[in-house]
Amino acid sequence: MNAVISPAAVVVRRTIAADPETLFDAWLDPEALAEWMRPGTITKTVAVVDARAGGRYEIVMHLESGATVQHTGTYLAIERPRRLVFTWLSPHTDKRETLVTVDFIARGERTEVVVTHEQLPEHEKASHTKGWTGALDRLVAVYAQGE
Amino acid sequence: MGEYKSATLDHVFNALCDPTRRAILARLTDTDARVTDIAADFPISLNSISKHIRMLERAGLVRRSITGREHTLSLNAAPLSEAAMWIDHYRRFWEGRLAALEAFATKPQKRKHK
């Protein structure tokens, strides 16, 4: 997975004044997760975590209307405090599993957290070996400008 | 995103997950090209190239126009808009989550009672 970024991947990074362990644990502690995994319109999040490779998680976000948005997935790699890899399935992924990799990079007293969210975990192996070239970056850029 | 779109997305990403097909698309970014010209660019058989092109057509990424015996391919980037929507949604989602993670991890009283 090293720097193998598909054109259909989201990469978001943020440098936070905390150590990698604290930040890493916040992803796997259900209480912590319930607290920060709560976008603006969500009144309450309930998280259930089986924090081991092959273990599953469920994050249920409650909307004001009473409706819930369910997110589920499987942990593929738990490498404390450097890397966390899990599948991610939600209504926003068309109920298919996508792949999320979170890297925790120590930057002095702070830690850079990098979230890479890719679309197709079934191509995970392919992307390990072949990789996605940057050939389509330009295409996407052209599209983004032109349409 | 409904089922139809989901199927579209499948075709798009299946089409994109092969280096030859990405190279074909990259070539079509600048200009339309004849199938025979594209085939000449790649060290694989015309038959394999045709298969790749059919997958791109199925995904709607490539359109074929036929004039006499000449088949010309052009790029159609519209199916990528679905991918763009997906990217936009999750970029905003994760940016929001990382901001919340920062607030959580740097909040003094929270850290103490952990």
PDB file of N, CA, C and O in Angstrom, chain A residues 33-109:
ATOM      1  N   LEU A  33     -14.229   6.689  19.948  1.00  0.00           N
ATOM      2  CA  LEU A  33     -14.745   6.690  18.580  1.00  0.00           C
ATOM      3  C   LEU A  33     -16.141   7.317  18.537  1.00  0.00           C
ATOM      4  O   LEU A  33     -16.458   8.133  17.669  1.00  0.00           O
ATOM      5  N   ALA A  34     -16.965   6.936  19.516  1.00  0.00           N
ATOM      6  CA  ALA A  34     -18.333   7.451  19.566  1.00  0.00           C
ATOM      7  C   ALA A  34     -18.327   8.965  19.736  1.00  0.00           C
ATOM      8  O   ALA A  34     -19.232   9.659  19.295  1.00  0.00           O
ATOM      9  N   GLU A  35     -17.273   9.462  20.388  1.00  0.00           N
ATOM     10  CA  GLU A  35     -17.242  10.901  20.640  1.00  0.00           C
ATOM     11  C   GLU A  35     -16.823  11.710  19.414  1.00  0.00           C
ATOM     12  O   GLU A  35     -17.437  12.718  19.089  1.00  0.00           O
ATOM     13  N   TRP A  36     -15.797  11.269  18.708  1.00  0.00           N
ATOM     14  CA  TRP A  36     -15.329  12.114  17.599  1.00  0.00           C
ATOM     15  C   TRP A  36     -15.862  11.678  16.234  1.00  0.00           C
ATOM     16  O   TRP A  36     -15.794  12.432  15.272  1.00  0.00           O
ATOM     17  N   MET A  37     -16.404  10.482  16.151  1.00  0.00           N
ATOM     18  CA  MET A  37     -16.974  10.018  14.880  1.00  0.00           C
ATOM     19  C   MET A  37     -18.439  10.462  14.822  1.00  0.00           C
ATOM     20  O   MET A  37     -19.350   9.650  14.744  1.00  0.00           O
ATOM     21  N   ARG A  38     -18.616  11.778  14.901  1.00  0.00           N
ATOM     22  CA  ARG A  38     -19.981  12.298  14.991  1.00  0.00           C
ATOM     23  C   ARG A  38     -20.086  13.584  14.184  1.00  0.00           C
ATOM     24  O   ARG A  38     -19.901  14.671  14.719  1.00  0.00           O
ATOM     25  N   PRO A  39     -20.355  13.437  12.896  1.00  0.00           N
ATOM     26  CA  PRO A  39     -20.496  14.627  12.049  1.00  0.00           C
ATOM     27  C   PRO A  39     -21.616  15.544  12.537  1.00  0.00           C
ATOM     28  O   PRO A  39     -22.467  15.120  13.324  1.00  0.00           O
ATOM     29  N   GLY A  40     -21.624  16.770  12.057  1.00  0.00           N
ATOM     30  CA  GLY A  40     -22.507  17.815  12.550  1.00  0.00           C
ATOM     31  C   GLY A  40     -23.967  17.463  12.743  1.00  0.00           C
ATOM     32  O   GLY A  40     -24.569  17.832  13.752  1.00  0.00           O
ATOM     33  N   THR A  41     -24.537  16.725  11.812  1.00  0.00           N
ATOM     34  CA  THR A  41     -25.973  16.468  11.878  1.00  0.00           C
ATOM     35  C   THR A  41     -26.304  15.253  12.735  1.00  0.00           C
ATOM     36  O   THR A  41     -27.464  14.891  12.887  1.00  0.00           O
ATOM     37  N   ILE A  42     -25.271  14.629  13.273  1.00  0.00           N
ATOM     38  CA  ILE A  42     -25.481  13.402  14.043  1.00  0.00           C
ATOM     39  C   ILE A  42     -25.625  13.753  15.523  1.00  0.00           C
ATOM     40  O   ILE A  42     -24.807  14.476  16.080  1.00  0.00           O
ATOM     41  N   THR A  43     -26.674  13.234  16.158  1.00  0.00           N
ATOM     42  CA  THR A  43     -26.895  13.555  17.570  1.00  0.00           C
ATOM     43  C   THR A  43     -26.119  12.620  18.483  1.00  0.00           C
ATOM     44  O   THR A  43     -25.709  12.991  19.567  1.00  0.00           O
ATOM     45  N   LYS A  44     -25.939  11.385  18.029  1.00  0.00           N
ATOM     46  CA  LYS A  44     -25.285  10.399  18.881  1.00  0.00           C
ATOM     47  C   LYS A  44     -24.659   9.330  17.997  1.00  0.00           C
ATOM     48  O   LYS A  44     -25.223   8.961  16.964  1.00  0.00           O
ATOM     49  N   THR A  45     -23.484   8.856  18.402  1.00  0.00           N
ATOM     50  CA  THR A  45     -22.861   7.740  17.684  1.00  0.00           C
ATOM     51  C   THR A  45     -22.636   6.603  18.673  1.00  0.00           C
ATOM     52  O   THR A  45     -22.217   6.832  19.801  1.00  0.00           O
ATOM     53  N   VAL A  46     -22.945   5.400  18.241  1.00  0.00           N
ATOM     54  CA  VAL A  46     -22.680   4.218  19.066  1.00  0.00           C
ATOM     55  C   VAL A  46     -21.694   3.345  18.300  1.00  0.00           C
ATOM     56  O   VAL A  46     -21.909   3.021  17.135  1.00  0.00           O
ATOM     57  N   ALA A  47     -20.591   2.990  18.960  1.00  0.00           N
ATOM     58  CA  ALA A  47     -19.565   2.195  18.288  1.00  0.00           C
ATOM     59  C   ALA A  47     -19.334   0.878  19.011  1.00  0.00           C
ATOM     60  O   ALA A  47     -19.289   0.834  20.239  1.00  0.00           O
ATOM     61  N   VAL A  48     -19.205  -0.167  18.243  1.00  0.00           N
ATOM     62  CA  VAL A  48     -18.842  -1.482  18.774  1.00  0.00           C
ATOM     63  C   VAL A  48     -17.588  -1.918  18.021  1.00  0.00           C
ATOM     64  O   VAL A  48     -17.556  -1.864  16.790  1.00  0.00           O
ATOM     65  N   VAL A  49     -16.554  -2.301  18.756  1.00  0.00           N
ATOM     66  CA  VAL A  49     -15.256  -2.556  18.134  1.00  0.00           C
ATOM     67  C   VAL A  49     -14.687  -3.885  18.605  1.00  0.00           C
ATOM     68  O   VAL A  49     -14.641  -4.156  19.801  1.00  0.00           O
ATOM     69  N   ASP A  50     -14.285  -4.699  17.662  1.00  0.00           N
ATOM     70  CA  ASP A  50     -13.539  -5.912  17.994  1.00  0.00           C
ATOM     71  C   ASP A  50     -12.129  -5.697  17.439  1.00  0.00           C
ATOM     72  O   ASP A  50     -11.833  -6.035  16.287  1.00  0.00           O
ATOM     73  N   ALA A  51     -11.280  -5.112  18.286  1.00  0.00           N
ATOM     74  CA  ALA A  51     -10.010  -4.560  17.807  1.00  0.00           C
ATOM     75  C   ALA A  51      -8.927  -5.609  17.617  1.00  0.00           C
ATOM     76  O   ALA A  51      -7.981  -5.712  18.392  1.00  0.00           O
ATOM     77  N   ARG A  52      -9.083  -6.407  16.603  1.00  0.00           N
ATOM     78  CA  ARG A  52      -8.014  -7.343  16.219  1.00  0.00           C
ATOM     79  C   ARG A  52      -8.131  -7.565  14.719  1.00  0.00           C
ATOM     80  O   ARG A  52      -9.214  -7.366  14.145  1.00  0.00           O
ATOM     81  N   ALA A  53      -7.038  -7.981  14.103  1.00  0.00           N
ATOM     82  CA  ALA A  53      -7.078  -8.215  12.660  1.00  0.00           C
ATOM     83  C   ALA A  53      -8.131  -9.279  12.380  1.00  0.00           C
ATOM     84  O   ALA A  53      -8.156 -10.320  13.022  1.00  0.00           O
ATOM     85  N   GLY A  54      -9.022  -8.981  11.470  1.00  0.00           N
ATOM     86  CA  GLY A  54     -10.126  -9.898  11.185  1.00  0.00           C
ATOM     87  C   GLY A  54     -11.367  -9.582  12.007  1.00  0.00           C
ATOM     88  O   GLY A  54     -12.452 -10.061  11.714  1.00  0.00           O
ATOM     89  N   GLY A  55     -11.201  -8.753  13.051  1.00  0.00           N
ATOM     90  CA  GLY A  55     -12.335  -8.352  13.881  1.00  0.00           C
ATOM     91  C   GLY A  55     -13.194  -7.323  13.163  1.00  0.00           C
ATOM     92  O   GLY A  55     -12.737  -6.658  12.238  1.00  0.00           O
ATOM     93  N   ARG A  56     -14.444  -7.196  13.611  1.00  0.00           N
ATOM     94  CA  ARG A  56     -15.352  -6.276  12.933  1.00  0.00           C
ATOM     95  C   ARG A  56     -15.679  -5.092  13.823  1.00  0.00           C
ATOM     96  O   ARG A  56     -15.511  -5.146  15.031  1.00  0.00           O
ATOM     97  N   TYR A  57     -16.118  -4.043  13.199  1.00  0.00           N
ATOM     98  CA  TYR A  57     -16.600  -2.895  13.963  1.00  0.00           C
ATOM     99  C   TYR A  57     -17.937  -2.460  13.381  1.00  0.00           C
ATOM    100  O   TYR A  57     -18.285  -2.792  12.235  1.00  0.00           O
ATOM    101  N   GLU A  58     -18.663  -1.723  14.201  1.00  0.00           N
ATOM    102  CA  GLU A  58     -19.910  -1.132  13.740  1.00  0.00           C
ATOM    103  C   GLU A  58     -20.021   0.252  14.357  1.00  0.00           C
ATOM    104  O   GLU A  58     -19.841   0.416  15.564  1.00  0.00           O
ATOM    105  N   ILE A  59     -20.251   1.228  13.527  1.00  0.00           N
ATOM    106  CA  ILE A  59     -20.443   2.597  13.999  1.00  0.00           C
ATOM    107  C   ILE A  59     -21.828   3.032  13.529  1.00  0.00           C
ATOM    108  O   ILE A  59     -22.079   3.100  12.327  1.00  0.00           O
ATOM    109  N   VAL A  60     -22.710   3.268  14.474  1.00  0.00           N
ATOM    110  CA  VAL A  60     -24.070   3.668  14.113  1.00  0.00           C
ATOM    111  C   VAL A  60     -24.264   5.130  14.488  1.00  0.00           C
ATOM    112  O   VAL A  60     -24.120   5.507  15.654  1.00  0.00           O
ATOM    113  N   MET A  61     -24.549   5.938  13.497  1.00  0.00           N
ATOM    114  CA  MET A  61     -24.767   7.361  13.726  1.00  0.00           C
ATOM    115  C   MET A  61     -26.265   7.637  13.757  1.00  0.00           C
ATOM    116  O   MET A  61     -26.997   7.220  12.858  1.00  0.00           O
ATOM    117  N   HIS A  62     -26.700   8.328  14.783  1.00  0.00           N
ATOM    118  CA  HIS A  62     -28.125   8.635  14.941  1.00  0.00           C
ATOM    119  C   HIS A  62     -28.423  10.053  14.476  1.00  0.00           C
ATOM    120  O   HIS A  62     -27.788  10.997  14.931  1.00  0.00           O
ATOM    121  N   LEU A  63     -29.388  10.163  13.607  1.00  0.00           N
ATOM    122  CA  LEU A  63     -29.815  11.477  13.126  1.00  0.00           C
ATOM    123  C   LEU A  63     -30.929  12.014  14.013  1.00  0.00           C
ATOM    124  O   LEU A  63     -31.578  11.262  14.738  1.00  0.00           O
ATOM    125  N   GLU A  64     -31.127  13.325  13.915  1.00  0.00           N
ATOM    126  CA  GLU A  64     -32.174  13.967  14.712  1.00  0.00           C
ATOM    127  C   GLU A  64     -33.543  13.342  14.447  1.00  0.00           C
ATOM    128  O   GLU A  64     -34.363  13.204  15.338  1.00  0.00           O
ATOM    129  N   SER A  65     -33.767  12.955  13.220  1.00  0.00           N
ATOM    130  CA  SER A  65     -35.049  12.368  12.819  1.00  0.00           C
ATOM    131  C   SER A  65     -35.281  11.003  13.458  1.00  0.00           C
ATOM    132  O   SER A  65     -36.365  10.444  13.353  1.00  0.00           O
ATOM    133  N   GLY A  66     -34.264  10.452  14.075  1.00  0.00           N
ATOM    134  CA  GLY A  66     -34.393   9.107  14.628  1.00  0.00           C
ATOM    135  C   GLY A  66     -33.814   8.053  13.706  1.00  0.00           C
ATOM    136  O   GLY A  66     -33.586   6.913  14.114  1.00  0.00           O
ATOM    137  N   ALA A  67     -33.580   8.439  12.464  1.00  0.00           N
ATOM    138  CA  ALA A  67     -32.979   7.496  11.513  1.00  0.00           C
ATOM    139  C   ALA A  67     -31.522   7.238  11.914  1.00  0.00           C
ATOM    140  O   ALA A  67     -30.913   8.048  12.615  1.00  0.00           O
ATOM    141  N   THR A  68     -31.010   6.101  11.485  1.00  0.00           N
ATOM    142  CA  THR A  68     -29.618   5.801  11.791  1.00  0.00           C
ATOM    143  C   THR A  68     -28.841   5.529  10.507  1.00  0.00           C
ATOM    144  O   THR A  68     -29.414   5.109   9.499  1.00  0.00           O
ATOM    145  N   VAL A  69     -27.558   5.810  10.581  1.00  0.00           N
ATOM    146  CA  VAL A  69     -26.667   5.525   9.464  1.00  0.00           C
ATOM    147  C   VAL A  69     -25.619   4.552   9.968  1.00  0.00           C
ATOM    148  O   VAL A  69     -24.881   4.850  10.907  1.00  0.00           O
ATOM    149  N   GLN A  70     -25.596   3.385   9.356  1.00  0.00           N
ATOM    150  CA  GLN A  70     -24.726   2.333   9.856  1.00  0.00           C
ATOM    151  C   GLN A  70     -23.446   2.227   9.031  1.00  0.00           C
ATOM    152  O   GLN A  70     -23.488   2.248   7.803  1.00  0.00           O
ATOM    153  N   HIS A  71     -22.338   2.123   9.734  1.00  0.00           N
ATOM    154  CA  HIS A  71     -21.047   1.911   9.085  1.00  0.00           C
ATOM    155  C   HIS A  71     -20.453   0.637   9.669  1.00  0.00           C
ATOM    156  O   HIS A  71     -20.398   0.491  10.884  1.00  0.00           O
ATOM    157  N   THR A  72     -20.010  -0.259   8.811  1.00  0.00           N
ATOM    158  CA  THR A  72     -19.419  -1.495   9.307  1.00  0.00           C
ATOM    159  C   THR A  72     -18.159  -1.811   8.517  1.00  0.00           C
ATOM    160  O   THR A  72     -17.946  -1.278   7.428  1.00  0.00           O
ATOM    161  N   GLY A  73     -17.362  -2.695   9.081  1.00  0.00           N
ATOM    162  CA  GLY A  73     -16.168  -3.102   8.359  1.00  0.00           C
ATOM    163  C   GLY A  73     -15.348  -4.083   9.162  1.00  0.00           C
ATOM    164  O   GLY A  73     -15.722  -4.459  10.279  1.00  0.00           O
ATOM    165  N   THR A  74     -14.246  -4.482   8.585  1.00  0.00           N
ATOM    166  CA  THR A  74     -13.347  -5.464   9.183  1.00  0.00           C
ATOM    167  C   THR A  74     -11.952  -4.862   9.271  1.00  0.00           C
ATOM    168  O   THR A  74     -11.505  -4.203   8.329  1.00  0.00           O
ATOM    169  N   TYR A  75     -11.304  -5.066  10.398  1.00  0.00           N
ATOM    170  CA  TYR A  75      -9.917  -4.607  10.526  1.00  0.00           C
ATOM    171  C   TYR A  75      -8.996  -5.562   9.764  1.00  0.00           C
ATOM    172  O   TYR A  75      -9.008  -6.764  10.001  1.00  0.00           O
ATOM    173  N   LEU A  76      -8.219  -5.012   8.866  1.00  0.00           N
ATOM    174  CA  LEU A  76      -7.297  -5.845   8.091  1.00  0.00           C
ATOM    175  C   LEU A  76      -5.899  -5.809   8.691  1.00  0.00           C
ATOM    176  O   LEU A  76      -5.167  -6.786   8.642  1.00  0.00           O
ATOM    177  N   ALA A  77      -5.523  -4.672   9.247  1.00  0.00           N
ATOM    178  CA  ALA A  77      -4.199  -4.557   9.871  1.00  0.00           C
ATOM    179  C   ALA A  77      -4.285  -3.581  11.031  1.00  0.00           C
ATOM    180  O   ALA A  77      -4.852  -2.501  10.906  1.00  0.00           O
ATOM    181  N   ILE A  78      -3.745  -4.004  12.170  1.00  0.00           N
ATOM    182  CA  ILE A  78      -3.688  -3.131  13.346  1.00  0.00           C
ATOM    183  C   ILE A  78      -2.234  -3.097  13.776  1.00  0.00           C
ATOM    184  O   ILE A  78      -1.734  -4.037  14.387  1.00  0.00           O
ATOM    185  N   GLU A  79      -1.533  -2.042  13.399  1.00  0.00           N
ATOM    186  CA  GLU A  79      -0.104  -1.947  13.680  1.00  0.00           C
ATOM    187  C   GLU A  79       0.125  -0.730  14.560  1.00  0.00           C
ATOM    188  O   GLU A  79       0.504   0.342  14.073  1.00  0.00           O
ATOM    189  N   ARG A  80      -0.183  -0.874  15.848  1.00  0.00           N
ATOM    190  CA  ARG A  80      -0.074   0.235  16.783  1.00  0.00           C
ATOM    191  C   ARG A  80       1.377   0.651  16.935  1.00  0.00           C
ATOM    192  O   ARG A  80       2.222  -0.216  17.178  1.00  0.00           O
ATOM    193  N   PRO A  81       1.710   1.922  16.884  1.00  0.00           N
ATOM    194  CA  PRO A  81       0.816   3.061  16.659  1.00  0.00           C
ATOM    195  C   PRO A  81       0.987   3.656  15.261  1.00  0.00           C
ATOM    196  O   PRO A  81       0.791   4.843  15.062  1.00  0.00           O
ATOM    197  N   ARG A  82       1.380   2.839  14.301  1.00  0.00           N
ATOM    198  CA  ARG A  82       1.738   3.409  13.003  1.00  0.00           C
ATOM    199  C   ARG A  82       0.637   3.343  11.958  1.00  0.00           C
ATOM    200  O   ARG A  82       0.464   4.268  11.173  1.00  0.00           O
ATOM    201  N   ARG A  83      -0.058   2.229  11.905  1.00  0.00           N
ATOM    202  CA  ARG A  83      -0.986   2.060  10.778  1.00  0.00           C
ATOM    203  C   ARG A  83      -2.198   1.220  11.163  1.00  0.00           C
ATOM    204  O   ARG A  83      -2.083   0.221  11.877  1.00  0.00           O
ATOM    205  N   LEU A  84      -3.330   1.656  10.637  1.00  0.00           N
ATOM    206  CA  LEU A  84      -4.583   0.957  10.848  1.00  0.00           C
ATOM    207  C   LEU A  84      -5.258   0.824   9.486  1.00  0.00           C
ATOM    208  O   LEU A  84      -5.370   1.807   8.750  1.00  0.00           O
ATOM    209  N   VAL A  85      -5.641  -0.406   9.147  1.00  0.00           N
ATOM    210  CA  VAL A  85      -6.293  -0.627   7.850  1.00  0.00           C
ATOM    211  C   VAL A  85      -7.607  -1.356   8.089  1.00  0.00           C
ATOM    212  O   VAL A  85      -7.635  -2.363   8.798  1.00  0.00           O
ATOM    213  N   PHE A  86      -8.675  -0.838   7.544  1.00  0.00           N
ATOM    214  CA  PHE A  86      -9.961  -1.510   7.710  1.00  0.00           C
ATOM    215  C   PHE A  86     -10.845  -1.281   6.493  1.00  0.00           C
ATOM    216  O   PHE A  86     -10.661  -0.322   5.748  1.00  0.00           O
ATOM    217  N   THR A  87     -11.788  -2.188   6.312  1.00  0.00           N
ATOM    218  CA  THR A  87     -12.771  -1.970   5.253  1.00  0.00           C
ATOM    219  C   THR A  87     -13.860  -1.065   5.818  1.00  0.00           C
ATOM    220  O   THR A  87     -14.034  -0.963   7.042  1.00  0.00           O
ATOM    221  N   TRP A  88     -14.585  -0.429   4.932  1.00  0.00           N
ATOM    222  CA  TRP A  88     -15.578   0.563   5.343  1.00  0.00           C
ATOM    223  C   TRP A  88     -16.779   0.426   4.415  1.00  0.00           C
ATOM    224  O   TRP A  88     -16.643   0.577   3.196  1.00  0.00           O
ATOM    225  N   LEU A  89     -17.902   0.123   5.025  1.00  0.00           N
ATOM    226  CA  LEU A  89     -19.121  -0.056   4.238  1.00  0.00           C
ATOM    227  C   LEU A  89     -20.191   0.847   4.833  1.00  0.00           C
ATOM    228  O   LEU A  89     -20.416   0.829   6.039  1.00  0.00           O
ATOM    229  N   SER A  90     -20.814   1.656   4.011  1.00  0.00           N
ATOM    230  CA  SER A  90     -21.855   2.562   4.508  1.00  0.00           C
ATOM    231  C   SER A  90     -22.831   2.840   3.374  1.00  0.00           C
ATOM    232  O   SER A  90     -22.587   2.470   2.229  1.00  0.00           O
ATOM    233  N   PRO A  91     -23.944   3.524   3.692  1.00  0.00           N
ATOM    234  CA  PRO A  91     -24.869   3.869   2.606  1.00  0.00           C
ATOM    235  C   PRO A  91     -24.173   4.724   1.540  1.00  0.00           C
ATOM    236  O   PRO A  91     -24.574   4.713   0.379  1.00  0.00           O
ATOM    237  N   HIS A  92     -23.132   5.425   1.946  1.00  0.00           N
ATOM    238  CA  HIS A  92     -22.422   6.278   0.996  1.00  0.00           C
ATOM    239  C   HIS A  92     -21.409   5.532   0.144  1.00  0.00           C
ATOM    240  O   HIS A  92     -20.744   6.109  -0.699  1.00  0.00           O
ATOM    241  N   THR A  93     -21.236   4.253   0.404  1.00  0.00           N
ATOM    242  CA  THR A  93     -20.345   3.473  -0.456  1.00  0.00           C
ATOM    243  C   THR A  93     -21.179   2.523  -1.300  1.00  0.00           C
ATOM    244  O   THR A  93     -20.666   1.523  -1.805  1.00  0.00           O
ATOM    245  N   ASP A  94     -22.476   2.834  -1.443  1.00  0.00           N
ATOM    246  CA  ASP A  94     -23.377   1.940  -2.155  1.00  0.00           C
ATOM    247  C   ASP A  94     -23.359   0.559  -1.541  1.00  0.00           C
ATOM    248  O   ASP A  94     -23.451  -0.442  -2.232  1.00  0.00           O
ATOM    249  N   LYS A  95     -23.209   0.518  -0.213  1.00  0.00           N
ATOM    250  CA  LYS A  95     -23.235  -0.748   0.525  1.00  0.00           C
ATOM    251  C   LYS A  95     -22.184  -1.722   0.040  1.00  0.00           C
ATOM    252  O   LYS A  95     -22.375  -2.935   0.102  1.00  0.00           O
ATOM    253  N   ARG A  96     -21.106  -1.209  -0.469  1.00  0.00           N
ATOM    254  CA  ARG A  96     -20.016  -2.113  -0.801  1.00  0.00           C
ATOM    255  C   ARG A  96     -18.832  -1.748   0.083  1.00  0.00           C
ATOM    256  O   ARG A  96     -18.724  -0.625   0.555  1.00  0.00           O
ATOM    257  N   GLU A  97     -17.934  -2.704   0.264  1.00  0.00           N
ATOM    258  CA  GLU A  97     -16.786  -2.441   1.101  1.00  0.00           C
ATOM    259  C   GLU A  97     -15.762  -1.598   0.364  1.00  0.00           C
ATOM    260  O   GLU A  97     -15.441  -1.864  -0.793  1.00  0.00           O
ATOM    261  N   THR A  98     -15.307  -0.578   1.048  1.00  0.00           N
ATOM    262  CA  THR A  98     -14.214   0.231   0.528  1.00  0.00           C
ATOM    263  C   THR A  98     -13.056   0.050   1.505  1.00  0.00           C
ATOM    264  O   THR A  98     -13.180  -0.693   2.473  1.00  0.00           O
ATOM    265  N   LEU A  99     -11.948   0.685   1.246  1.00  0.00           N
ATOM    266  CA  LEU A  99     -10.751   0.432   2.053  1.00  0.00           C
ATOM    267  C   LEU A  99     -10.233   1.733   2.657  1.00  0.00           C
ATOM    268  O   LEU A  99     -10.039   2.719   1.938  1.00  0.00           O
ATOM    269  N   VAL A 100     -10.028   1.714   3.970  1.00  0.00           N
ATOM    270  CA  VAL A 100      -9.485   2.895   4.643  1.00  0.00           C
ATOM    271  C   VAL A 100      -8.155   2.524   5.298  1.00  0.00           C
ATOM    272  O   VAL A 100      -8.055   1.512   5.987  1.00  0.00           O
ATOM    273  N   THR A 101      -7.141   3.330   5.029  1.00  0.00           N
ATOM    274  CA  THR A 101      -5.839   3.158   5.675  1.00  0.00           C
ATOM    275  C   THR A 101      -5.546   4.431   6.462  1.00  0.00           C
ATOM    276  O   THR A 101      -5.667   5.524   5.920  1.00  0.00           O
ATOM    277  N   VAL A 102      -5.203   4.279   7.717  1.00  0.00           N
ATOM    278  CA  VAL A 102      -4.856   5.443   8.522  1.00  0.00           C
ATOM    279  C   VAL A 102      -3.402   5.306   8.945  1.00  0.00           C
ATOM    280  O   VAL A 102      -3.024   4.309   9.567  1.00  0.00           O
ATOM    281  N   ASP A 103      -2.596   6.277   8.579  1.00  0.00           N
ATOM    282  CA  ASP A 103      -1.187   6.280   8.967  1.00  0.00           C
ATOM    283  C   ASP A 103      -0.951   7.347  10.014  1.00  0.00           C
ATOM    284  O   ASP A 103      -1.503   8.453   9.926  1.00  0.00           O
ATOM    285  N   PHE A 104      -0.135   7.015  11.010  1.00  0.00           N
ATOM    286  CA  PHE A 104       0.193   7.935  12.088  1.00  0.00           C
ATOM    287  C   PHE A 104       1.697   8.185  12.015  1.00  0.00           C
ATOM    288  O   PHE A 104       2.486   7.277  12.242  1.00  0.00           O
ATOM    289  N   ILE A 105       2.069   9.401  11.662  1.00  0.00           N
ATOM    290  CA  ILE A 105       3.477   9.708  11.434  1.00  0.00           C
ATOM    291  C   ILE A 105       3.929  10.714  12.485  1.00  0.00           C
ATOM    292  O   ILE A 105       3.400  11.837  12.547  1.00  0.00           O
ATOM    293  N   ALA A 106       4.899  10.310  13.308  1.00  0.00           N
ATOM    294  CA  ALA A 106       5.398  11.202  14.359  1.00  0.00           C
ATOM    295  C   ALA A 106       6.100  12.395  13.721  1.00  0.00           C
ATOM    296  O   ALA A 106       6.941  12.225  12.833  1.00  0.00           O
ATOM    297  N   ARG A 107       5.724  13.589  14.128  1.00  0.00           N
ATOM    298  CA  ARG A 107       6.351  14.826  13.650  1.00  0.00           C
ATOM    299  C   ARG A 107       6.761  15.625  14.881  1.00  0.00           C
ATOM    300  O   ARG A 107       6.008  16.481  15.335  1.00  0.00           O
ATOM    301  N   GLY A 108       7.902  15.270  15.447  1.00  0.00           N
ATOM    302  CA  GLY A 108       8.341  15.935  16.675  1.00  0.00           C
ATOM    303  C   GLY A 108       7.346  15.620  17.785  1.00  0.00           C
ATOM    304  O   GLY A 108       7.082  14.457  18.072  1.00  0.00           O
ATOM    305  N   GLU A 109       6.785  16.665  18.369  1.00  0.00           N
ATOM    306  CA  GLU A 109       5.837  16.474  19.465  1.00  0.00           C
ATOM    307  C   GLU A 109       4.432  16.196  18.942  1.00  0.00           C
ATOM    308  O   GLU A 109       3.527  15.941  19.709  1.00  0.00           O
TER     309      GLU A 109
END
